[in-house]
Amino acid sequence: MEQKIILKESDIPRQWYNLSADLPTPLLPPLGPDGKPITPDMLAPVFPMNLIEQEVSTERWIDIPQEILGILYGWRPSPLKRAVYLEKHLKTPAHIYYKDESYSPPGSHKPNTAVAQAWYNKEFGIEKLTTETGAGQWGSALAFACKLLGLKCKVFMVRISYDQKPFRKIMMQVWDAECVPSPSNQTNAGRKVLQESPDTPGSLGIAISEAIEEAVTDKNGKTRYSLGSVLNHVLLHQTIIGLEAKKQLEIAGEKLPDIIIGCAGGGSNFAGLAFPFVLDKINGADIKIIPTEPEACPTMTRAPFAYDFGDTACTTPLLAMYTLGHAFVPPPIHAGGLRYHGMAPLVCQAIVEGLLEPRAYHQNKCYEAALTWAGTEGAICAPETSHAVATVIDEAVKAREEGKEKVILFNYSGHGLMDLTGYDAFLSGKLTDYSLPDEELEKFTADLKALPKAQTRKSGKW
Amino acid sequence: MEQKIILKESDIPRQWYNLSADLPTPLLPPLGPDGKPITPDMLAPVFPMNLIEQEVSTERWIDIPQEILGILYGWRPSPLKRAVYLEKHLKTPAHIYYKDESYSPPGSHKPNTAVAQAWYNKEFGIEKLTTETGAGQWGSALAFACKLLGLKCKVFMVRISYDQKPFRKIMMQVWDAECVPSPSNQTNAGRKVLQESPDTPGSLGIAISEAIEEAVTDKNGKTRYSLGSVLNHVLLHQTIIGLEAKKQLEIAGEKLPDIIIGCAGGGSNFAGLAFPFVLDKINGADIKIIPTEPEACPTMTRAPFAYDFGDTACTTPLLAMYTLGHAFVPPPIHAGGLRYHGMAPLVCQAIVEGLLEPRAYHQNKCYEAALTWAGTEGAICAPETSHAVATVIDEAVKAREEGKEKVILFNYSGHGLMDLTGYDAFLSGKLTDYSLPDEELEKFTADLKALPKAQTRKSGKW
């Protein structure tokens, strides 16, 4: 038996899977400032129309253009690997499989959508993309995609990360992107913040506002904004992961997995692996599907389901999602990609429907799992990915206790080579676990009551 | 046509190729302090006997143990990729192929021998390995291998790197290795240096002395030393790269390559790719085989072929090789792995035989090539690997000028994600090119005249 199952390029999926087509209850629409559903036209200054069409599409299958596949071939189809050494170490009868998304040049799953978004924008005649980035994973993925497709790219990077984590910034520069610390004096939003607090460390919320402003104020109309998670079309582009995995599990001689696991910050890597299997679950298959998040930012496990803004500055449409409140400031845990106050509406709706079983972990437990992983399978995973690894280990141990030969599949969303300071903090015993106090949760979500209510057929949670 | 050619695990080579069996002139033997050839027994306190046997073997094919393959399967067989976007960018009729060795968890080709060495040591009853490391590539590869095989590992890391480049150190710690700055106060060699110059930045030469001392002074005889390049058995373990490439080129429908390229510091990644094809060249094939080195450390292109020590402290046996002199201090170029004063004796002998055509490049030209690579193929290569990329681009342009559809094969020895400061220096125009002045070369090689002469049938260079 092979430890890795690798598809030929000619066996790559030719279509993305759109969960919107199959959700038992349709998604609640995004709302505008007036509380009314927004129309595709209203999004046109921000996104190109071909991506807006994907955003609102309820078609089940959407063709992947050949040029996008040509670039993805650089590292796709990604290998499906079996964690034989971890299985042995845990003495588990479970079969543990993972999609290795760390092989892309920027080191994570993010380029799957970055390449697609850059391609659709180019196709629409756009010449430049703007975005925001925290620690830099998304910014570097978009810089990479824009460079390969010949678009300009401008990344507003949260100032504290810009100053303290120079390596992702250098990556972006290698790929020719303009990377500026946010708040900057290049936008009204940025200047306003700098006037009020010149020494601010910045935030993702401010950086989003700057990136959107830069896009919509281009007088030639040749600039658009790009987002790395949360939105429907972003999750759509990631489903190539799960679709590949399905073919690979079949080659490995396995039926459908018993358990599927992914970490979830905005939801894109989790959804990319899980959604094609959620369809099987909707059709009756018995699969436990677990998105894992940090205890420090417990969106899916503790937050209300409500309409909320996607950014701190309240400039985006209102999205129906589990949310800790747009003003929520997550503690400085090392999994920067899991520090978002909301969650992709598609993931949230699937939770409302009872299709997913979210779970939360503390970061020390996750790093402990990451060390077990590095000591058995060899690779050093991203702090975000360590949340999935911790969940996998728990489930594999449970399978041992139950004496069941379960098939576990998870998304190895990225490597941790740019995030070694977190490991250093863990190894030197300096890592703190945070739990969100109930009062804090209440405080940050209090504002939501003034916004339109998000009631779906099954939710009734809020 | 597929852009990547990927072998199944079941198609991995089962034997390493040993060039010693086929060199027209046998290697000159290593000499002891008395000028007489050393015997295997004399190496026994430093290396386990099974590796010493490989070091002196003239068998053409040596079996790869199944357990070693089991670990290599984590990332092997490595993909053979075709650089279609670079070809297009250069408008070259050449077919450019590369072995992507960046997929191993430590990010380079080094684990191919680290895993093998750790396995043979364990098989021989050894419980702990020591080694030295500069920027940390080799130290992290050995730490990784020891962790997976259950050996202890102690790495003496050159102090200036230990202080300035903490990330590789953290990688080693994640894999449970003990990493100490060298010179340390844990060995006689280290204490002596510290007494004389407490503020020394350290050097690879001192670190080698410390690592060997730590190994040979273990009273229980359960510790050995491990080297990451230069020696015959190290190059042997890397030939899996070239042997895989041969099978993959055949699948791609190509005959033998016209040009083979690799960067060379100690010689192991170059030899790993090239040696299986050197055999074809010995048998009459018309292949141009180019090891590339920095102008700042021009061992193969300008140094004499002579007997010299492998380390600065003159503790190793004398090896017959091109050498800039064991006291040579290379300028601080960013390709740390190419800053060695000598070169693998097997590579040197192949040069003496006229089988290889070494070439030297300045680092600015290499970084320029690396940017072209990142902008077309997408990945960010190691500063060492950029020397191979620069050579590839030159040869591909030449093929265009000659209008010839040449097949170019090179070794993509590692990624540059841990080496982004070099890119930063290049992008900000701060990178200096160094050429070694003739007087310096003469000064550093003057001592060699007092050592035994290295005369081979064809050399006559010294």
JSON list of N, CA and C in Angstrom, two decimals, chain A residues 193-257:
[
{"chain": "A", "resi": 193, "resn": "VAL", "atom": "N", "xyz": [-7.77, 57.30, 11.37]},
{"chain": "A", "resi": 193, "resn": "VAL", "atom": "CA", "xyz": [-7.28, 56.55, 12.53]},
{"chain": "A", "resi": 193, "resn": "VAL", "atom": "C", "xyz": [-5.95, 57.10, 13.02]},
{"chain": "A", "resi": 194, "resn": "LEU", "atom": "N", "xyz": [-5.06, 57.42, 12.08]},
{"chain": "A", "resi": 194, "resn": "LEU", "atom": "CA", "xyz": [-3.73, 57.90, 12.47]},
{"chain": "A", "resi": 194, "resn": "LEU", "atom": "C", "xyz": [-3.82, 59.25, 13.20]},
{"chain": "A", "resi": 195, "resn": "GLN", "atom": "N", "xyz": [-4.79, 60.07, 12.77]},
{"chain": "A", "resi": 195, "resn": "GLN", "atom": "CA", "xyz": [-4.96, 61.35, 13.46]},
{"chain": "A", "resi": 195, "resn": "GLN", "atom": "C", "xyz": [-5.37, 61.14, 14.91]},
{"chain": "A", "resi": 196, "resn": "GLU", "atom": "N", "xyz": [-6.29, 60.19, 15.08]},
{"chain": "A", "resi": 196, "resn": "GLU", "atom": "CA", "xyz": [-6.81, 59.95, 16.44]},
{"chain": "A", "resi": 196, "resn": "GLU", "atom": "C", "xyz": [-5.80, 59.21, 17.30]},
{"chain": "A", "resi": 197, "resn": "SER", "atom": "N", "xyz": [-5.15, 58.20, 16.74]},
{"chain": "A", "resi": 197, "resn": "SER", "atom": "CA", "xyz": [-4.15, 57.47, 17.53]},
{"chain": "A", "resi": 197, "resn": "SER", "atom": "C", "xyz": [-2.95, 57.11, 16.65]},
{"chain": "A", "resi": 198, "resn": "PRO", "atom": "N", "xyz": [-1.98, 58.02, 16.62]},
{"chain": "A", "resi": 198, "resn": "PRO", "atom": "CA", "xyz": [-0.83, 57.86, 15.73]},
{"chain": "A", "resi": 198, "resn": "PRO", "atom": "C", "xyz": [-0.02, 56.58, 16.01]},
{"chain": "A", "resi": 199, "resn": "ASP", "atom": "N", "xyz": [-0.10, 56.06, 17.24]},
{"chain": "A", "resi": 199, "resn": "ASP", "atom": "CA", "xyz": [0.72, 54.90, 17.59]},
{"chain": "A", "resi": 199, "resn": "ASP", "atom": "C", "xyz": [-0.05, 53.59, 17.56]},
{"chain": "A", "resi": 200, "resn": "THR", "atom": "N", "xyz": [-1.23, 53.59, 16.94]},
{"chain": "A", "resi": 200, "resn": "THR", "atom": "CA", "xyz": [-2.05, 52.38, 16.92]},
{"chain": "A", "resi": 200, "resn": "THR", "atom": "C", "xyz": [-1.31, 51.22, 16.27]},
{"chain": "A", "resi": 201, "resn": "PRO", "atom": "N", "xyz": [-1.48, 50.01, 16.82]},
{"chain": "A", "resi": 201, "resn": "PRO", "atom": "CA", "xyz": [-0.88, 48.84, 16.18]},
{"chain": "A", "resi": 201, "resn": "PRO", "atom": "C", "xyz": [-1.64, 48.41, 14.94]},
{"chain": "A", "resi": 202, "resn": "GLY", "atom": "N", "xyz": [-2.79, 49.02, 14.69]},
{"chain": "A", "resi": 202, "resn": "GLY", "atom": "CA", "xyz": [-3.61, 48.63, 13.54]},
{"chain": "A", "resi": 202, "resn": "GLY", "atom": "C", "xyz": [-4.47, 47.43, 13.87]},
{"chain": "A", "resi": 203, "resn": "SER", "atom": "N", "xyz": [-5.39, 47.12, 12.96]},
{"chain": "A", "resi": 203, "resn": "SER", "atom": "CA", "xyz": [-6.24, 45.94, 13.14]},
{"chain": "A", "resi": 203, "resn": "SER", "atom": "C", "xyz": [-6.71, 45.48, 11.77]},
{"chain": "A", "resi": 204, "resn": "LEU", "atom": "N", "xyz": [-7.20, 44.25, 11.71]},
{"chain": "A", "resi": 204, "resn": "LEU", "atom": "CA", "xyz": [-7.71, 43.71, 10.45]},
{"chain": "A", "resi": 204, "resn": "LEU", "atom": "C", "xyz": [-8.89, 44.54, 9.98]},
{"chain": "A", "resi": 205, "resn": "GLY", "atom": "N", "xyz": [-9.70, 44.99, 10.92]},
{"chain": "A", "resi": 205, "resn": "GLY", "atom": "CA", "xyz": [-10.87, 45.79, 10.59]},
{"chain": "A", "resi": 205, "resn": "GLY", "atom": "C", "xyz": [-10.49, 47.07, 9.85]},
{"chain": "A", "resi": 206, "resn": "ILE", "atom": "N", "xyz": [-9.46, 47.76, 10.35]},
{"chain": "A", "resi": 206, "resn": "ILE", "atom": "CA", "xyz": [-9.02, 49.00, 9.70]},
{"chain": "A", "resi": 206, "resn": "ILE", "atom": "C", "xyz": [-8.43, 48.68, 8.32]},
{"chain": "A", "resi": 207, "resn": "ALA", "atom": "N", "xyz": [-7.65, 47.61, 8.26]},
{"chain": "A", "resi": 207, "resn": "ALA", "atom": "CA", "xyz": [-6.98, 47.26, 7.01]},
{"chain": "A", "resi": 207, "resn": "ALA", "atom": "C", "xyz": [-8.00, 46.91, 5.93]},
{"chain": "A", "resi": 208, "resn": "ILE", "atom": "N", "xyz": [-9.09, 46.25, 6.32]},
{"chain": "A", "resi": 208, "resn": "ILE", "atom": "CA", "xyz": [-10.16, 45.95, 5.35]},
{"chain": "A", "resi": 208, "resn": "ILE", "atom": "C", "xyz": [-10.74, 47.26, 4.81]},
{"chain": "A", "resi": 209, "resn": "SER", "atom": "N", "xyz": [-11.02, 48.20, 5.72]},
{"chain": "A", "resi": 209, "resn": "SER", "atom": "CA", "xyz": [-11.59, 49.47, 5.29]},
{"chain": "A", "resi": 209, "resn": "SER", "atom": "C", "xyz": [-10.65, 50.16, 4.30]},
{"chain": "A", "resi": 210, "resn": "GLU", "atom": "N", "xyz": [-9.36, 50.14, 4.58]},
{"chain": "A", "resi": 210, "resn": "GLU", "atom": "CA", "xyz": [-8.40, 50.79, 3.67]},
{"chain": "A", "resi": 210, "resn": "GLU", "atom": "C", "xyz": [-8.36, 50.11, 2.31]},
{"chain": "A", "resi": 211, "resn": "ALA", "atom": "N", "xyz": [-8.36, 48.78, 2.33]},
{"chain": "A", "resi": 211, "resn": "ALA", "atom": "CA", "xyz": [-8.26, 48.04, 1.06]},
{"chain": "A", "resi": 211, "resn": "ALA", "atom": "C", "xyz": [-9.50, 48.27, 0.20]},
{"chain": "A", "resi": 212, "resn": "ILE", "atom": "N", "xyz": [-10.67, 48.28, 0.84]},
{"chain": "A", "resi": 212, "resn": "ILE", "atom": "CA", "xyz": [-11.91, 48.51, 0.08]},
{"chain": "A", "resi": 212, "resn": "ILE", "atom": "C", "xyz": [-11.91, 49.94, -0.47]},
{"chain": "A", "resi": 213, "resn": "GLU", "atom": "N", "xyz": [-11.51, 50.92, 0.37]},
{"chain": "A", "resi": 213, "resn": "GLU", "atom": "CA", "xyz": [-11.49, 52.32, -0.09]},
{"chain": "A", "resi": 213, "resn": "GLU", "atom": "C", "xyz": [-10.56, 52.48, -1.30]},
{"chain": "A", "resi": 214, "resn": "GLU", "atom": "N", "xyz": [-9.39, 51.88, -1.21]},
{"chain": "A", "resi": 214, "resn": "GLU", "atom": "CA", "xyz": [-8.42, 51.97, -2.33]},
{"chain": "A", "resi": 214, "resn": "GLU", "atom": "C", "xyz": [-9.02, 51.38, -3.61]},
{"chain": "A", "resi": 215, "resn": "ALA", "atom": "N", "xyz": [-9.80, 50.31, -3.46]},
{"chain": "A", "resi": 215, "resn": "ALA", "atom": "CA", "xyz": [-10.39, 49.67, -4.65]},
{"chain": "A", "resi": 215, "resn": "ALA", "atom": "C", "xyz": [-11.50, 50.54, -5.24]},
{"chain": "A", "resi": 216, "resn": "VAL", "atom": "N", "xyz": [-12.43, 50.99, -4.41]},
{"chain": "A", "resi": 216, "resn": "VAL", "atom": "CA", "xyz": [-13.61, 51.67, -4.95]},
{"chain": "A", "resi": 216, "resn": "VAL", "atom": "C", "xyz": [-13.33, 53.10, -5.41]},
{"chain": "A", "resi": 217, "resn": "THR", "atom": "N", "xyz": [-12.19, 53.66, -4.98]},
{"chain": "A", "resi": 217, "resn": "THR", "atom": "CA", "xyz": [-11.90, 55.06, -5.37]},
{"chain": "A", "resi": 217, "resn": "THR", "atom": "C", "xyz": [-11.00, 55.15, -6.60]},
{"chain": "A", "resi": 218, "resn": "ASP", "atom": "N", "xyz": [-10.67, 54.01, -7.22]},
{"chain": "A", "resi": 218, "resn": "ASP", "atom": "CA", "xyz": [-9.89, 54.07, -8.46]},
{"chain": "A", "resi": 218, "resn": "ASP", "atom": "C", "xyz": [-10.74, 54.70, -9.56]},
{"chain": "A", "resi": 219, "resn": "LYS", "atom": "N", "xyz": [-10.29, 55.87, -10.04]},
{"chain": "A", "resi": 219, "resn": "LYS", "atom": "CA", "xyz": [-11.11, 56.63, -11.00]},
{"chain": "A", "resi": 219, "resn": "LYS", "atom": "C", "xyz": [-11.29, 55.89, -12.32]},
{"chain": "A", "resi": 220, "resn": "ASN", "atom": "N", "xyz": [-10.31, 55.04, -12.64]},
{"chain": "A", "resi": 220, "resn": "ASN", "atom": "CA", "xyz": [-10.42, 54.29, -13.90]},
{"chain": "A", "resi": 220, "resn": "ASN", "atom": "C", "xyz": [-11.27, 53.02, -13.76]},
{"chain": "A", "resi": 221, "resn": "GLY", "atom": "N", "xyz": [-11.66, 52.71, -12.54]},
{"chain": "A", "resi": 221, "resn": "GLY", "atom": "CA", "xyz": [-12.49, 51.52, -12.33]},
{"chain": "A", "resi": 221, "resn": "GLY", "atom": "C", "xyz": [-11.78, 50.22, -12.62]},
{"chain": "A", "resi": 222, "resn": "LYS", "atom": "N", "xyz": [-10.44, 50.24, -12.54]},
{"chain": "A", "resi": 222, "resn": "LYS", "atom": "CA", "xyz": [-9.68, 49.03, -12.89]},
{"chain": "A", "resi": 222, "resn": "LYS", "atom": "C", "xyz": [-9.14, 48.31, -11.65]},
{"chain": "A", "resi": 223, "resn": "THR", "atom": "N", "xyz": [-9.63, 48.72, -10.48]},
{"chain": "A", "resi": 223, "resn": "THR", "atom": "CA", "xyz": [-9.15, 48.10, -9.24]},
{"chain": "A", "resi": 223, "resn": "THR", "atom": "C", "xyz": [-10.31, 47.45, -8.50]},
{"chain": "A", "resi": 224, "resn": "ARG", "atom": "N", "xyz": [-10.10, 46.28, -7.98]},
{"chain": "A", "resi": 224, "resn": "ARG", "atom": "CA", "xyz": [-11.11, 45.63, -7.16]},
{"chain": "A", "resi": 224, "resn": "ARG", "atom": "C", "xyz": [-10.47, 45.11, -5.87]},
{"chain": "A", "resi": 225, "resn": "TYR", "atom": "N", "xyz": [-11.34, 44.69, -4.96]},
{"chain": "A", "resi": 225, "resn": "TYR", "atom": "CA", "xyz": [-10.91, 44.19, -3.65]},
{"chain": "A", "resi": 225, "resn": "TYR", "atom": "C", "xyz": [-11.02, 42.67, -3.64]},
{"chain": "A", "resi": 226, "resn": "SER", "atom": "N", "xyz": [-10.19, 42.03, -2.86]},
{"chain": "A", "resi": 226, "resn": "SER", "atom": "CA", "xyz": [-10.21, 40.57, -2.80]},
{"chain": "A", "resi": 226, "resn": "SER", "atom": "C", "xyz": [-10.17, 40.10, -1.36]},
{"chain": "A", "resi": 227, "resn": "LEU", "atom": "N", "xyz": [-10.99, 39.11, -1.04]},
{"chain": "A", "resi": 227, "resn": "LEU", "atom": "CA", "xyz": [-11.08, 38.61, 0.34]},
{"chain": "A", "resi": 227, "resn": "LEU", "atom": "C", "xyz": [-10.64, 37.14, 0.35]},
{"chain": "A", "resi": 228, "resn": "GLY", "atom": "N", "xyz": [-9.94, 36.71, 1.41]},
{"chain": "A", "resi": 228, "resn": "GLY", "atom": "CA", "xyz": [-9.32, 35.38, 1.42]},
{"chain": "A", "resi": 228, "resn": "GLY", "atom": "C", "xyz": [-10.13, 34.30, 2.08]},
{"chain": "A", "resi": 229, "resn": "SER", "atom": "N", "xyz": [-11.33, 34.64, 2.64]},
{"chain": "A", "resi": 229, "resn": "SER", "atom": "CA", "xyz": [-12.13, 33.61, 3.30]},
{"chain": "A", "resi": 229, "resn": "SER", "atom": "C", "xyz": [-13.57, 34.12, 3.39]},
{"chain": "A", "resi": 230, "resn": "VAL", "atom": "N", "xyz": [-14.38, 33.48, 4.16]},
{"chain": "A", "resi": 230, "resn": "VAL", "atom": "CA", "xyz": [-15.73, 33.90, 4.56]},
{"chain": "A", "resi": 230, "resn": "VAL", "atom": "C", "xyz": [-16.78, 33.85, 3.43]},
{"chain": "A", "resi": 231, "resn": "LEU", "atom": "N", "xyz": [-16.46, 34.47, 2.28]},
{"chain": "A", "resi": 231, "resn": "LEU", "atom": "CA", "xyz": [-17.49, 34.61, 1.24]},
{"chain": "A", "resi": 231, "resn": "LEU", "atom": "C", "xyz": [-17.73, 33.29, 0.50]},
{"chain": "A", "resi": 232, "resn": "ASN", "atom": "N", "xyz": [-18.93, 33.19, -0.11]},
{"chain": "A", "resi": 232, "resn": "ASN", "atom": "CA", "xyz": [-19.32, 31.95, -0.78]},
{"chain": "A", "resi": 232, "resn": "ASN", "atom": "C", "xyz": [-18.36, 31.56, -1.90]},
{"chain": "A", "resi": 233, "resn": "HIS", "atom": "N", "xyz": [-17.95, 32.56, -2.73]},
{"chain": "A", "resi": 233, "resn": "HIS", "atom": "CA", "xyz": [-17.10, 32.19, -3.87]},
{"chain": "A", "resi": 233, "resn": "HIS", "atom": "C", "xyz": [-15.71, 31.76, -3.42]},
{"chain": "A", "resi": 234, "resn": "VAL", "atom": "N", "xyz": [-15.28, 32.26, -2.28]},
{"chain": "A", "resi": 234, "resn": "VAL", "atom": "CA", "xyz": [-13.97, 31.86, -1.76]},
{"chain": "A", "resi": 234, "resn": "VAL", "atom": "C", "xyz": [-14.01, 30.39, -1.33]},
{"chain": "A", "resi": 235, "resn": "LEU", "atom": "N", "xyz": [-15.08, 30.05, -0.60]},
{"chain": "A", "resi": 235, "resn": "LEU", "atom": "CA", "xyz": [-15.23, 28.65, -0.16]},
{"chain": "A", "resi": 235, "resn": "LEU", "atom": "C", "xyz": [-15.38, 27.73, -1.37]},
{"chain": "A", "resi": 236, "resn": "LEU", "atom": "N", "xyz": [-16.12, 28.22, -2.36]},
{"chain": "A", "resi": 236, "resn": "LEU", "atom": "CA", "xyz": [-16.31, 27.44, -3.60]},
{"chain": "A", "resi": 236, "resn": "LEU", "atom": "C", "xyz": [-14.97, 27.02, -4.19]},
{"chain": "A", "resi": 237, "resn": "HIS", "atom": "N", "xyz": [-14.04, 28.00, -4.31]},
{"chain": "A", "resi": 237, "resn": "HIS", "atom": "CA", "xyz": [-12.74, 27.71, -4.94]},
{"chain": "A", "resi": 237, "resn": "HIS", "atom": "C", "xyz": [-11.93, 26.69, -4.16]},
{"chain": "A", "resi": 238, "resn": "GLN", "atom": "N", "xyz": [-12.22, 26.59, -2.87]},
{"chain": "A", "resi": 238, "resn": "GLN", "atom": "CA", "xyz": [-11.46, 25.65, -2.05]},
{"chain": "A", "resi": 238, "resn": "GLN", "atom": "C", "xyz": [-11.99, 24.22, -2.15]},
{"chain": "A", "resi": 239, "resn": "THR", "atom": "N", "xyz": [-13.18, 24.04, -2.73]},
{"chain": "A", "resi": 239, "resn": "THR", "atom": "CA", "xyz": [-13.76, 22.69, -2.72]},
{"chain": "A", "resi": 239, "resn": "THR", "atom": "C", "xyz": [-12.97, 21.70, -3.59]},
{"chain": "A", "resi": 240, "resn": "ILE", "atom": "N", "xyz": [-12.04, 22.22, -4.37]},
{"chain": "A", "resi": 240, "resn": "ILE", "atom": "CA", "xyz": [-11.18, 21.32, -5.14]},
{"chain": "A", "resi": 240, "resn": "ILE", "atom": "C", "xyz": [-10.43, 20.36, -4.19]},
{"chain": "A", "resi": 241, "resn": "ILE", "atom": "N", "xyz": [-10.20, 20.83, -2.96]},
{"chain": "A", "resi": 241, "resn": "ILE", "atom": "CA", "xyz": [-9.50, 19.99, -1.97]},
{"chain": "A", "resi": 241, "resn": "ILE", "atom": "C", "xyz": [-10.31, 18.73, -1.67]},
{"chain": "A", "resi": 242, "resn": "GLY", "atom": "N", "xyz": [-11.56, 18.94, -1.29]},
{"chain": "A", "resi": 242, "resn": "GLY", "atom": "CA", "xyz": [-12.41, 17.80, -0.93]},
{"chain": "A", "resi": 242, "resn": "GLY", "atom": "C", "xyz": [-12.74, 16.91, -2.12]},
{"chain": "A", "resi": 243, "resn": "LEU", "atom": "N", "xyz": [-12.88, 17.53, -3.28]},
{"chain": "A", "resi": 243, "resn": "LEU", "atom": "CA", "xyz": [-13.20, 16.74, -4.48]},
{"chain": "A", "resi": 243, "resn": "LEU", "atom": "C", "xyz": [-12.02, 15.84, -4.87]},
{"chain": "A", "resi": 244, "resn": "GLU", "atom": "N", "xyz": [-10.82, 16.37, -4.73]},
{"chain": "A", "resi": 244, "resn": "GLU", "atom": "CA", "xyz": [-9.63, 15.52, -4.96]},
{"chain": "A", "resi": 244, "resn": "GLU", "atom": "C", "xyz": [-9.60, 14.39, -3.93]},
{"chain": "A", "resi": 245, "resn": "ALA", "atom": "N", "xyz": [-9.84, 14.76, -2.68]},
{"chain": "A", "resi": 245, "resn": "ALA", "atom": "CA", "xyz": [-9.76, 13.76, -1.60]},
{"chain": "A", "resi": 245, "resn": "ALA", "atom": "C", "xyz": [-10.72, 12.59, -1.83]},
{"chain": "A", "resi": 246, "resn": "LYS", "atom": "N", "xyz": [-11.90, 12.91, -2.36]},
{"chain": "A", "resi": 246, "resn": "LYS", "atom": "CA", "xyz": [-12.87, 11.85, -2.64]},
{"chain": "A", "resi": 246, "resn": "LYS", "atom": "C", "xyz": [-12.31, 10.82, -3.60]},
{"chain": "A", "resi": 247, "resn": "LYS", "atom": "N", "xyz": [-11.71, 11.33, -4.70]},
{"chain": "A", "resi": 247, "resn": "LYS", "atom": "CA", "xyz": [-11.13, 10.42, -5.69]},
{"chain": "A", "resi": 247, "resn": "LYS", "atom": "C", "xyz": [-9.99, 9.62, -5.06]},
{"chain": "A", "resi": 248, "resn": "GLN", "atom": "N", "xyz": [-9.19, 10.29, -4.24]},
{"chain": "A", "resi": 248, "resn": "GLN", "atom": "CA", "xyz": [-8.02, 9.64, -3.66]},
{"chain": "A", "resi": 248, "resn": "GLN", "atom": "C", "xyz": [-8.40, 8.56, -2.65]},
{"chain": "A", "resi": 249, "resn": "LEU", "atom": "N", "xyz": [-9.43, 8.84, -1.85]},
{"chain": "A", "resi": 249, "resn": "LEU", "atom": "CA", "xyz": [-9.87, 7.82, -0.88]},
{"chain": "A", "resi": 249, "resn": "LEU", "atom": "C", "xyz": [-10.37, 6.57, -1.61]},
{"chain": "A", "resi": 250, "resn": "GLU", "atom": "N", "xyz": [-11.00, 6.81, -2.74]},
{"chain": "A", "resi": 250, "resn": "GLU", "atom": "CA", "xyz": [-11.50, 5.68, -3.53]},
{"chain": "A", "resi": 250, "resn": "GLU", "atom": "C", "xyz": [-10.32, 4.83, -4.01]},
{"chain": "A", "resi": 251, "resn": "ILE", "atom": "N", "xyz": [-9.26, 5.51, -4.50]},
{"chain": "A", "resi": 251, "resn": "ILE", "atom": "CA", "xyz": [-8.07, 4.80, -4.94]},
{"chain": "A", "resi": 251, "resn": "ILE", "atom": "C", "xyz": [-7.44, 4.03, -3.78]},
{"chain": "A", "resi": 252, "resn": "ALA", "atom": "N", "xyz": [-7.50, 4.64, -2.59]},
{"chain": "A", "resi": 252, "resn": "ALA", "atom": "CA", "xyz": [-6.94, 3.97, -1.40]},
{"chain": "A", "resi": 252, "resn": "ALA", "atom": "C", "xyz": [-7.79, 2.80, -0.95]},
{"chain": "A", "resi": 253, "resn": "GLY", "atom": "N", "xyz": [-8.92, 2.63, -1.59]},
{"chain": "A", "resi": 253, "resn": "GLY", "atom": "CA", "xyz": [-9.78, 1.51, -1.23]},
{"chain": "A", "resi": 253, "resn": "GLY", "atom": "C", "xyz": [-10.67, 1.78, -0.03]},
{"chain": "A", "resi": 254, "resn": "GLU", "atom": "N", "xyz": [-10.82, 3.05, 0.32]},
{"chain": "A", "resi": 254, "resn": "GLU", "atom": "CA", "xyz": [-11.68, 3.40, 1.45]},
{"chain": "A", "resi": 254, "resn": "GLU", "atom": "C", "xyz": [-13.03, 3.88, 0.93]},
{"chain": "A", "resi": 255, "resn": "LYS", "atom": "N", "xyz": [-14.08, 3.65, 1.74]},
{"chain": "A", "resi": 255, "resn": "LYS", "atom": "CA", "xyz": [-15.38, 4.25, 1.45]},
{"chain": "A", "resi": 255, "resn": "LYS", "atom": "C", "xyz": [-15.38, 5.68, 1.99]},
{"chain": "A", "resi": 256, "resn": "LEU", "atom": "N", "xyz": [-16.53, 6.24, 2.23]},
{"chain": "A", "resi": 256, "resn": "LEU", "atom": "CA", "xyz": [-16.60, 7.59, 2.78]},
{"chain": "A", "resi": 256, "resn": "LEU", "atom": "C", "xyz": [-15.96, 7.64, 4.17]},
{"chain": "A", "resi": 257, "resn": "PRO", "atom": "N", "xyz": [-15.35, 8.75, 4.53]},
{"chain": "A", "resi": 257, "resn": "PRO", "atom": "CA", "xyz": [-14.75, 8.86, 5.86]},
{"chain": "A", "resi": 257, "resn": "PRO", "atom": "C", "xyz": [-15.83, 8.81, 6.95]}
]
